[in-house]
PDB file of C-alpha atoms in Angstrom:
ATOM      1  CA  UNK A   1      23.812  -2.175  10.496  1.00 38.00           C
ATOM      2  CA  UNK A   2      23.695  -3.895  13.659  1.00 35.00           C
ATOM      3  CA  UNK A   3      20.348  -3.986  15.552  1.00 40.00           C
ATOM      4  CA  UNK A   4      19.132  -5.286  19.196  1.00 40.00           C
ATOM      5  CA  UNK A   5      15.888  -6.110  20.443  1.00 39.00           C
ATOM      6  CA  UNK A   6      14.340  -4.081  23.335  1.00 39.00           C
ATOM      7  CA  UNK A   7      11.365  -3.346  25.226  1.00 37.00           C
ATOM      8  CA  UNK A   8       9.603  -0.343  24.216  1.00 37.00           C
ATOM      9  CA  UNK A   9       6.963   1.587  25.540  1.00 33.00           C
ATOM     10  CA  UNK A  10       4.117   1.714  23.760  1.00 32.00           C
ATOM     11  CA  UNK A  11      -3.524   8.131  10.970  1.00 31.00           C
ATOM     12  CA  UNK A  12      -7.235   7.248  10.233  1.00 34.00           C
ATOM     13  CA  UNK A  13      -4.216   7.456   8.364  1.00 39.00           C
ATOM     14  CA  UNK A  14      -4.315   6.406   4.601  1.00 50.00           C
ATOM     15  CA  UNK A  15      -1.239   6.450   1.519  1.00 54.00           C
ATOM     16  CA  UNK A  16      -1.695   5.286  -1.758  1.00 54.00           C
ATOM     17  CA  UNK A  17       1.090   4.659  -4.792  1.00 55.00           C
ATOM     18  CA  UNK A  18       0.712   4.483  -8.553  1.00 57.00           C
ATOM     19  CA  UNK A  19       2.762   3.147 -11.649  1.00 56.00           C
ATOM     20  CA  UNK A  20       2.367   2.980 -14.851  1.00 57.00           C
ATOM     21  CA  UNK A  21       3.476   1.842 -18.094  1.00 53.00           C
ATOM     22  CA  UNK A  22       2.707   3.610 -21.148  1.00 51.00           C
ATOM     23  CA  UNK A  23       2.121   1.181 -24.740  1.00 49.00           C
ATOM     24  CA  UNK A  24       3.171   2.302 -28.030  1.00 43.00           C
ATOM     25  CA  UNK A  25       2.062   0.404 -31.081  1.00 35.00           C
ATOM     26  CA  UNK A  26       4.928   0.344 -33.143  1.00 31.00           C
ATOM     27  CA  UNK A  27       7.004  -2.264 -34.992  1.00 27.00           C
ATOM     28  CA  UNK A  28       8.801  -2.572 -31.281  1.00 27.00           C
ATOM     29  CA  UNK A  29       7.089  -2.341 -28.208  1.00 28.00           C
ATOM     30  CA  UNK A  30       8.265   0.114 -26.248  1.00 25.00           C
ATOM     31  CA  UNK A  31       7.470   0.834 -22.652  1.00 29.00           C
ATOM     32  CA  UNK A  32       7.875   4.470 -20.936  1.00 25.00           C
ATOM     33  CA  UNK A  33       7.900   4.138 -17.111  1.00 28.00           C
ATOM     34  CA  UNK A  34       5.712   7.450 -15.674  1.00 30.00           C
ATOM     35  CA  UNK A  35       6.911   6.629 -11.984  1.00 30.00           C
ATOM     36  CA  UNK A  36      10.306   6.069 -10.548  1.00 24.00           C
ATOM     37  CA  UNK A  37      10.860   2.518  -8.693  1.00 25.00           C
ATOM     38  CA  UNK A  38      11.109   3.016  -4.823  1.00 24.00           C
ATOM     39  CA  UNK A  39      14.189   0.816  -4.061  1.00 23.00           C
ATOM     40  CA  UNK A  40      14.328   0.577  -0.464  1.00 24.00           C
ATOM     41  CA  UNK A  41      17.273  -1.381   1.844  1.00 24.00           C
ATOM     42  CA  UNK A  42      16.732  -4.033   3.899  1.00 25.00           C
ATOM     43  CA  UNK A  43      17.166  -5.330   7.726  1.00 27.00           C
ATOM     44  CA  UNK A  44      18.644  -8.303   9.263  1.00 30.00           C
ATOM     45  CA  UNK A  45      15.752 -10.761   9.791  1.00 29.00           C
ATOM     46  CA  UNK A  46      14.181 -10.844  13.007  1.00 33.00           C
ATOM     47  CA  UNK A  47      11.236 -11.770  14.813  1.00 51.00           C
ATOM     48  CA  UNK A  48       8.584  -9.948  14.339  1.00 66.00           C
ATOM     49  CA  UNK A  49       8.470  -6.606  16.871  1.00 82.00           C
ATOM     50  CA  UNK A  50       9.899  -3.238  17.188  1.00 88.00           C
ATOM     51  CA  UNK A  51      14.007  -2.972  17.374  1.00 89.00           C
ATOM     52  CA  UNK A  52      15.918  -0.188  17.624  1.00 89.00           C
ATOM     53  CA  UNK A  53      19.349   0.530  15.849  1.00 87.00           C
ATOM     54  CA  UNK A  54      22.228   0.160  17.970  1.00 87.00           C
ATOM     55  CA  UNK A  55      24.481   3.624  16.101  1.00 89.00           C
ATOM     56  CA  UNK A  56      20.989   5.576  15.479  1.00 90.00           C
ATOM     57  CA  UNK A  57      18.935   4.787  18.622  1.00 89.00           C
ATOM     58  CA  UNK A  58      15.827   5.359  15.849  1.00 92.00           C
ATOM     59  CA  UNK A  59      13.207   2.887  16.079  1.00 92.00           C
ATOM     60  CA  UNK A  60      11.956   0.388  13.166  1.00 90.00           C
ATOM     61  CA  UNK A  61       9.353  -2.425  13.072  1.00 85.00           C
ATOM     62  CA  UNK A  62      10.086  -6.184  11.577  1.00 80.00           C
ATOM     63  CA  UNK A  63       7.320  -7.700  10.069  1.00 70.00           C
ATOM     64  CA  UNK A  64       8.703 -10.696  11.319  1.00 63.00           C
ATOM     65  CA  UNK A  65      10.408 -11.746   7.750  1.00 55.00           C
ATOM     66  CA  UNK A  66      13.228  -9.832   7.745  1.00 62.00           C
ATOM     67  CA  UNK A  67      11.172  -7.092   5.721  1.00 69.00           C
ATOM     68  CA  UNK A  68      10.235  -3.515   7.582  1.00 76.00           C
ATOM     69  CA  UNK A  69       7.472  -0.934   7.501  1.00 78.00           C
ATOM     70  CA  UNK A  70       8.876   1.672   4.947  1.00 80.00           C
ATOM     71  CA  UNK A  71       7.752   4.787   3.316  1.00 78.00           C
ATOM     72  CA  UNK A  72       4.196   4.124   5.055  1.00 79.00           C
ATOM     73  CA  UNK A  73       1.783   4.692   7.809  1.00 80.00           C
ATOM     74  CA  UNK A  74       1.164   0.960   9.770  1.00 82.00           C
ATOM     75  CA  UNK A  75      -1.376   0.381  12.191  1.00 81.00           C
ATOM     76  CA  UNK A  76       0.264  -1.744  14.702  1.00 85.00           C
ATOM     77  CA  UNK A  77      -0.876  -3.658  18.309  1.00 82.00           C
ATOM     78  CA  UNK A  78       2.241  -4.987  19.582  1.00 75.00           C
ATOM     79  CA  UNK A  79       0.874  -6.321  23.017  1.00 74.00           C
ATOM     80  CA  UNK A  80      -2.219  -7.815  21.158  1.00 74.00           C
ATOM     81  CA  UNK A  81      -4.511  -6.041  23.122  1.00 80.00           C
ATOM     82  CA  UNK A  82      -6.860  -5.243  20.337  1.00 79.00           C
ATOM     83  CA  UNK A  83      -6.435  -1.606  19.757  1.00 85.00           C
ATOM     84  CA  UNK A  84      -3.636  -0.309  17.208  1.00 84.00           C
ATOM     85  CA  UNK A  85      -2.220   2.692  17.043  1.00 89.00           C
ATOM     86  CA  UNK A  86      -0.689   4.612  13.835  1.00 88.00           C
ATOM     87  CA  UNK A  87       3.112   4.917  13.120  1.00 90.00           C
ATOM     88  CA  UNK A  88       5.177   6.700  10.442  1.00 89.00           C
ATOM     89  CA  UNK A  89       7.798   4.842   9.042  1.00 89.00           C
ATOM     90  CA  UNK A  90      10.111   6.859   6.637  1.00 89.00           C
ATOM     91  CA  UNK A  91      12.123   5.173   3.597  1.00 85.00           C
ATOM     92  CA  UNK A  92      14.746   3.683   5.446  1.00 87.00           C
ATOM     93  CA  UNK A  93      12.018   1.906   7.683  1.00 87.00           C
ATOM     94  CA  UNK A  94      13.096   4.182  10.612  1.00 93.00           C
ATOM     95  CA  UNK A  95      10.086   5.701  12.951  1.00 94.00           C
ATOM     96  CA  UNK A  96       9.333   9.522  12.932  1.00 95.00           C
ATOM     97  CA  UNK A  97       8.851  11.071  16.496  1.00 95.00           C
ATOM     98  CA  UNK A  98       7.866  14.316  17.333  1.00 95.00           C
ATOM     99  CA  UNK A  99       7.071  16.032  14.709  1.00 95.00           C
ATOM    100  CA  UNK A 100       4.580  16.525  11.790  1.00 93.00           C
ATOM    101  CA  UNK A 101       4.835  14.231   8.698  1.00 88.00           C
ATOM    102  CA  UNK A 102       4.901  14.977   4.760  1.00 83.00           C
ATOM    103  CA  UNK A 103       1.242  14.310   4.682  1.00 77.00           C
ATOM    104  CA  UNK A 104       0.579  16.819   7.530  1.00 84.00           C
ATOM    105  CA  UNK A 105      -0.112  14.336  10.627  1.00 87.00           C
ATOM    106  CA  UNK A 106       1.409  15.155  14.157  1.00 92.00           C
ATOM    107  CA  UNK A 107       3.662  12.121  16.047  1.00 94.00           C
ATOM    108  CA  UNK A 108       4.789  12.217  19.623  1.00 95.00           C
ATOM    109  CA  UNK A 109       7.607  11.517  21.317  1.00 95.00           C
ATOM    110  CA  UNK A 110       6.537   7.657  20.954  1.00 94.00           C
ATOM    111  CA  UNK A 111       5.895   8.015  17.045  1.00 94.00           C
ATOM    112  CA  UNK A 112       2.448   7.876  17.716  1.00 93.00           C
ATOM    113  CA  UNK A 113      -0.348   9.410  15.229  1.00 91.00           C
ATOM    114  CA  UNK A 114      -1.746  12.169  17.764  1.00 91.00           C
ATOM    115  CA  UNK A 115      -5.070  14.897  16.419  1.00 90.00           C
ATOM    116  CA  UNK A 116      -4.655  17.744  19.167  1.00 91.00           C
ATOM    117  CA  UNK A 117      -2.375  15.625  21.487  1.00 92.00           C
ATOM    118  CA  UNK A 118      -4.948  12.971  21.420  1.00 93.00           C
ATOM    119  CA  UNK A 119      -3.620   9.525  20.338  1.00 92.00           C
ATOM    120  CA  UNK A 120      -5.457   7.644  17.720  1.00 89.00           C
ATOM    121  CA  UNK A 121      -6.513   4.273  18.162  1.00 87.00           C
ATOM    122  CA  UNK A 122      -8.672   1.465  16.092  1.00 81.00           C
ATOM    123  CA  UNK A 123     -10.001  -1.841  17.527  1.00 78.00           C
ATOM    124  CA  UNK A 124      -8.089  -4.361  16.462  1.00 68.00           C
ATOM    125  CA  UNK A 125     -10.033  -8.101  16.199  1.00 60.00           C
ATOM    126  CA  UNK A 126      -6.704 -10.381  17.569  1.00 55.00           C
ATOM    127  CA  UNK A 127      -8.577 -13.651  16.693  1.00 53.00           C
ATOM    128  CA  UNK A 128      -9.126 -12.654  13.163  1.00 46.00           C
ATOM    129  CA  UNK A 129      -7.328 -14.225  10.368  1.00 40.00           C
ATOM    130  CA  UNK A 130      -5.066 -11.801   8.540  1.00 41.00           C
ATOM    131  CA  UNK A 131      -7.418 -11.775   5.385  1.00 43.00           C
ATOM    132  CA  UNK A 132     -10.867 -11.350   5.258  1.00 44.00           C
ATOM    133  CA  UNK A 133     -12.805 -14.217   3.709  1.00 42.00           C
ATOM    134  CA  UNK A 134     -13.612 -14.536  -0.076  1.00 41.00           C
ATOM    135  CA  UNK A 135     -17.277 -13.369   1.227  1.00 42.00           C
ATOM    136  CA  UNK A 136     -15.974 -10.249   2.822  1.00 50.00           C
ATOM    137  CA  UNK A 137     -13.500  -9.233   0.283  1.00 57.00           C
ATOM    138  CA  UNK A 138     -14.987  -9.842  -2.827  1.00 69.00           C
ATOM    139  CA  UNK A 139     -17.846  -7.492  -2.189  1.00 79.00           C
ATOM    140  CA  UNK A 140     -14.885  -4.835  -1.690  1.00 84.00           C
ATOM    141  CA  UNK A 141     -12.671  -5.700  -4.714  1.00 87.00           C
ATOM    142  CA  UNK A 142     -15.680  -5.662  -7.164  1.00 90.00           C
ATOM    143  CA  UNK A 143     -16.838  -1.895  -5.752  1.00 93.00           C
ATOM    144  CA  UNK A 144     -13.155  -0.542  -6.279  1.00 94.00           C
ATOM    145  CA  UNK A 145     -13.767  -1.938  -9.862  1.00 95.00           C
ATOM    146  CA  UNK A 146     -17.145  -0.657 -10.160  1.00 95.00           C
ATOM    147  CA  UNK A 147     -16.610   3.058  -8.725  1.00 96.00           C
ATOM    148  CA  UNK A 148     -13.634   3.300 -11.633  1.00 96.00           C
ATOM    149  CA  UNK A 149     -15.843   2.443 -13.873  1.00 96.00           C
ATOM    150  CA  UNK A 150     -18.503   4.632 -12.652  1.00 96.00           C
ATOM    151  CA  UNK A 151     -15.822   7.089 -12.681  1.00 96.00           C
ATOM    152  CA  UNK A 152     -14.419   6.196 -16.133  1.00 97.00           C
ATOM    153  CA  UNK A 153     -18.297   6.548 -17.875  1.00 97.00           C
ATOM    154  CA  UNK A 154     -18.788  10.063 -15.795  1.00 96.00           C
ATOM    155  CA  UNK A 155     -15.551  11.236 -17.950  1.00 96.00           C
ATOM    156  CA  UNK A 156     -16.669   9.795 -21.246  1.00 97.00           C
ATOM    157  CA  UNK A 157     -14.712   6.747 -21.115  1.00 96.00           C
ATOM    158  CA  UNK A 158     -15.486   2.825 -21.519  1.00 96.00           C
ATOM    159  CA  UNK A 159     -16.087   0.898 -19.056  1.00 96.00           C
ATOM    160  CA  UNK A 160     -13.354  -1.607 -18.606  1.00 96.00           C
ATOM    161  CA  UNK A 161     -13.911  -5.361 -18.321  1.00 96.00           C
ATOM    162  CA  UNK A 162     -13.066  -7.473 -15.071  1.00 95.00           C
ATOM    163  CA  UNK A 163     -10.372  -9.899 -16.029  1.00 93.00           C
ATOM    164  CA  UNK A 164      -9.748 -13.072 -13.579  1.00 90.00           C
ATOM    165  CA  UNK A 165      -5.953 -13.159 -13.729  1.00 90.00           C
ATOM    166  CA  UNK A 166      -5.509  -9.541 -13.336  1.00 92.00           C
ATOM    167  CA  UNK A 167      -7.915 -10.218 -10.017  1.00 91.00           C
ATOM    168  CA  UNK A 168      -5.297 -13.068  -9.409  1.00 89.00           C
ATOM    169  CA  UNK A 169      -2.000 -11.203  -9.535  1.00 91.00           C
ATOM    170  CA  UNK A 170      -3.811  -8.022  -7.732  1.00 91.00           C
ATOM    171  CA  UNK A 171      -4.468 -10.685  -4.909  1.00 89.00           C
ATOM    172  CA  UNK A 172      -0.911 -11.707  -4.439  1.00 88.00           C
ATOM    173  CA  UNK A 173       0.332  -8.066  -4.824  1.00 90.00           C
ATOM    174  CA  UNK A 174      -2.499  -6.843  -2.023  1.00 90.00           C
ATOM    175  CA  UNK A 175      -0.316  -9.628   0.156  1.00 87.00           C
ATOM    176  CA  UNK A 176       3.007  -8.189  -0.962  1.00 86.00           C
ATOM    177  CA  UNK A 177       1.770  -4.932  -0.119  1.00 87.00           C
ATOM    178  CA  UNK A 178       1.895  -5.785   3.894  1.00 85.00           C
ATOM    179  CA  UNK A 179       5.717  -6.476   3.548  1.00 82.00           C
ATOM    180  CA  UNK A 180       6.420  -3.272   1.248  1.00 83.00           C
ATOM    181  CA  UNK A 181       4.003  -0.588   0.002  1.00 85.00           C
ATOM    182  CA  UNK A 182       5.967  -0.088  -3.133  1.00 86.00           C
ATOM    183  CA  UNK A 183       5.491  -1.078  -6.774  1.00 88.00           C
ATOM    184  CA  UNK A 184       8.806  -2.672  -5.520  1.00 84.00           C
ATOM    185  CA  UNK A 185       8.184  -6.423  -5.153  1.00 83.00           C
ATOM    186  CA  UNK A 186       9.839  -7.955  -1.748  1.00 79.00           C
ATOM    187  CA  UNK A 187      11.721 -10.046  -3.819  1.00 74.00           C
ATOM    188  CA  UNK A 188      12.487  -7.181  -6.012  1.00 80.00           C
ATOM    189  CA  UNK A 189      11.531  -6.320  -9.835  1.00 84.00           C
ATOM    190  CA  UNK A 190       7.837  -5.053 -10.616  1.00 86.00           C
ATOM    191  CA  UNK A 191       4.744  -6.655 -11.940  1.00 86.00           C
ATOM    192  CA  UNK A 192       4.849  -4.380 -14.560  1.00 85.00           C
ATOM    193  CA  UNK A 193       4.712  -6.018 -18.257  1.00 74.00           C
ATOM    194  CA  UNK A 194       4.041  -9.568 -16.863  1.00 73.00           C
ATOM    195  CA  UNK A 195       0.971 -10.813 -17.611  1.00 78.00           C
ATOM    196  CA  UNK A 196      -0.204  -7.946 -19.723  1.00 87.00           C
ATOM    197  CA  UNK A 197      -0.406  -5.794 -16.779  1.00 93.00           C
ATOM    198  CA  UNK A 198       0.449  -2.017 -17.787  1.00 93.00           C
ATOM    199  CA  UNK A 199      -0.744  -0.004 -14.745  1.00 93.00           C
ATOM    200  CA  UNK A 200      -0.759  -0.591 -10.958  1.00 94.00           C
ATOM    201  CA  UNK A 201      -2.337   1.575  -8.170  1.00 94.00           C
ATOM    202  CA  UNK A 202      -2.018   0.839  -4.343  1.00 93.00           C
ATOM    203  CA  UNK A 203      -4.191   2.386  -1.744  1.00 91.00           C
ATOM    204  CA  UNK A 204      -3.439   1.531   1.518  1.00 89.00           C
ATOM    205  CA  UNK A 205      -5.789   1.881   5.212  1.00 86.00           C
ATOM    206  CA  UNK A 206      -8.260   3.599   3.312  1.00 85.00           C
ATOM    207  CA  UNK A 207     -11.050   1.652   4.499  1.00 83.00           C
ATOM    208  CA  UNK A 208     -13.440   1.639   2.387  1.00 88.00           C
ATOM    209  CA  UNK A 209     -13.980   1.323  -1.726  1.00 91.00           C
ATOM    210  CA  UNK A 210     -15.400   5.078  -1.752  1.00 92.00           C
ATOM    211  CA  UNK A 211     -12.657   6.026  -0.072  1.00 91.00           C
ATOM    212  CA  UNK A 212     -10.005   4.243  -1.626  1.00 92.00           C
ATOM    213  CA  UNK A 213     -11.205   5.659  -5.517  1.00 94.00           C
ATOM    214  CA  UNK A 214     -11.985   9.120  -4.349  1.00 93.00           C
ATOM    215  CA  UNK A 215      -8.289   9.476  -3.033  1.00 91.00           C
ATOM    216  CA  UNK A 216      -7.121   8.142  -6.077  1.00 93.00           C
ATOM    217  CA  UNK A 217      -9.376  10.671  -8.268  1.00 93.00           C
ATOM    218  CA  UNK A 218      -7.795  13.659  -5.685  1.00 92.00           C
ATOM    219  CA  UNK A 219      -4.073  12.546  -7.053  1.00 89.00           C
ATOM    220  CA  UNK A 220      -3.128  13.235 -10.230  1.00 91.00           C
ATOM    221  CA  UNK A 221      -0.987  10.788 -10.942  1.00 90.00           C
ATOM    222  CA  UNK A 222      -3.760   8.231  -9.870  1.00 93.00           C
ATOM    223  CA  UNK A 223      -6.402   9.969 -11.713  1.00 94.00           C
ATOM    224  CA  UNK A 224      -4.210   9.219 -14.864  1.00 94.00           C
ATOM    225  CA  UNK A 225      -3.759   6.190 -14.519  1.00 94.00           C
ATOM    226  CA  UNK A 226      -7.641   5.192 -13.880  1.00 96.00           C
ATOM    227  CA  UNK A 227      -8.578   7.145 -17.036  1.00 96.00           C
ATOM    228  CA  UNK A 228      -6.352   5.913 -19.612  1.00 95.00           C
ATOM    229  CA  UNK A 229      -7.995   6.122 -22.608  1.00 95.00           C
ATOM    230  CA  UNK A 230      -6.585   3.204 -24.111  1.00 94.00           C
ATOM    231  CA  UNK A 231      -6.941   0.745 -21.050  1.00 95.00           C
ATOM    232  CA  UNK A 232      -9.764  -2.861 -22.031  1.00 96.00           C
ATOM    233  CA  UNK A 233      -9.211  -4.509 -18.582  1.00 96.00           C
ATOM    234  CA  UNK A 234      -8.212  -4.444 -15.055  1.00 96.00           C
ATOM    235  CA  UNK A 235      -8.855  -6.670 -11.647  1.00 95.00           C
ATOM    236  CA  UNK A 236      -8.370  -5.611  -8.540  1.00 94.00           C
ATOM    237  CA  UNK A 237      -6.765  -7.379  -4.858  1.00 92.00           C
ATOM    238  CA  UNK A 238      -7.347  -6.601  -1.028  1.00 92.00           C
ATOM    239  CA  UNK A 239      -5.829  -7.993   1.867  1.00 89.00           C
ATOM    240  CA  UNK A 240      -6.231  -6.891   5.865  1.00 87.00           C
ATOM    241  CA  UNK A 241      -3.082  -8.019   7.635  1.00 83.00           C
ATOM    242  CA  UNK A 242      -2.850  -9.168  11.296  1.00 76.00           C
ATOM    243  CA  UNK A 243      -2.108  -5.593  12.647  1.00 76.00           C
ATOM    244  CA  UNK A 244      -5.552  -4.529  11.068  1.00 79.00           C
ATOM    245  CA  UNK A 245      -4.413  -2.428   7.870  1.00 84.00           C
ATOM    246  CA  UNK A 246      -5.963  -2.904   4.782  1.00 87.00           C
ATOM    247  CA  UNK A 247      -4.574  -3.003   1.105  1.00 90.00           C
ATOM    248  CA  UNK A 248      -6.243  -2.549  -2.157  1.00 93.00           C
ATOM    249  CA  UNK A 249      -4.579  -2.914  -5.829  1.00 94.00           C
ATOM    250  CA  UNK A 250      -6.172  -2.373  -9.303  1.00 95.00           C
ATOM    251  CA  UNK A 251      -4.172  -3.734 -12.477  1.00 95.00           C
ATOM    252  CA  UNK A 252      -4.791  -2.747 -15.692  1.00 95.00           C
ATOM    253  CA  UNK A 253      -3.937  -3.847 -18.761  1.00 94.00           C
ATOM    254  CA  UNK A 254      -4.649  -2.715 -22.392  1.00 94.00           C
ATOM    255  CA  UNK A 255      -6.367  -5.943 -23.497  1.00 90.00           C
ATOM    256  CA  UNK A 256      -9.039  -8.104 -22.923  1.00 86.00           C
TER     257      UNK A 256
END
């Protein structure tokens, strides 16, 4: 598909994902995925920007490593001006105008995120780095972690125990996250039954930890996930890229 780089004129919006893998302890292991892989196509590399397909005329945004926003909302500030403003990106990576989204958000004629015609912006620090330090996100990570186990106790669960290279591969897949919000890796495959890591949740621009676990309590498939019965460990990844949105992942794994 051949693309060209143009000018263009320029959702306290939130998403979240879940997978899971599902142990039985039988003479073979065998795994049962409970959520389809997203396989999504991708883009010439560019620099990073919006461009604009030359057949469609639709819009699409390059991350600036030949990977595009897909199947997300992204917070983006494209002039650097320090305030961002919320786009809809559908599976192919192409931008939704006019019209009202899956998750019930309008988006004008620009693909911006509008409440009562009103575009929504956030303040966008441009001299930030693109991940908070380890004394910012740490505080964050162990929260998530504690508020599922809050969560897990309240619903006559264990409590599951913080494992370090869960938090380690959560990290990297908080990073991988920014490219493509999928259980999808950029480089393809899934982190699924590598490192005794059985369950994977994304949240993405929720904001905050109480946030972040009370949407995943309000999905089902999330919910699941946090409260599997069977479940000894997890660990847990966040990273804020340099457009301002914010990822969180919880592993979990069925030992200690």
């Amino acid at each position: 598909m051949k693309k060209h780089r143009t000018n263009r004129h320029n959702i306290g919006a939130n998403c979240s994902k879940v997978f899971l893998v599902k142990k039985y302890k039988t003479a073979y292991k065998t795994f049962i995925l409970l959520s389809a892989f997203l396989f999504l196509s991708a883009f010439p590399a560019l620099a990073r920007g919006w461009v604009r397909d030359t057949a469609s005329y639709l819009w699409s945004y390059d991350l600036g490593n030949g990977n595009y926003c897909k199947s997300t909302w992204q917070w983006i500030d494209d002039n650097k001006s320090g305030v961002a403003k919320c786009y809809r990106f559908d599976q192919n990576g192409f931008l939704l105008t006019n019209t009202v989204t899956a998750d019930g958000c309008s988006v004008n004629e620009n693909g911006e995120w509008t409440v009562n015609n009103v575009v929504q912006t956030k303040a966008i620090n441009v001299n930030a780095a693109s991940s908070p330090s380890v004394s910012q996100s740490l505080p964050i990570k162990k929260e998530v972690l504690d508020k599922i186990n809050q969560y897990r106790v309240g619903s006559s669960l264990s409590s599951l125990d913080e494992k370090e290279s869960l938090d380690a591969i959560a990290e990297v897949r908080a990073q991988e996250c920014a490219v493509s919000f999928s259980h999808t890796r950029p480089q393809g495959g899934s982190v699924l039954n590598e490192n005794d890591v059985y369950g994977e949740i994304l949240a993405c621009n929720m904001h905050t930890p109480e946030k972040t676990v009370q949407a995943w309590e309000d999905s089902p498939t999330h919910n699941h996930v946090m409260l599997v019965k069977d479940f000894e460990s997890f660990g847990s990844g966040y990273y804020v890229d340099s457009d301002g949105n914010d990822y969180c992942v919880v592993l979990f794994s069925y030992y200690d």
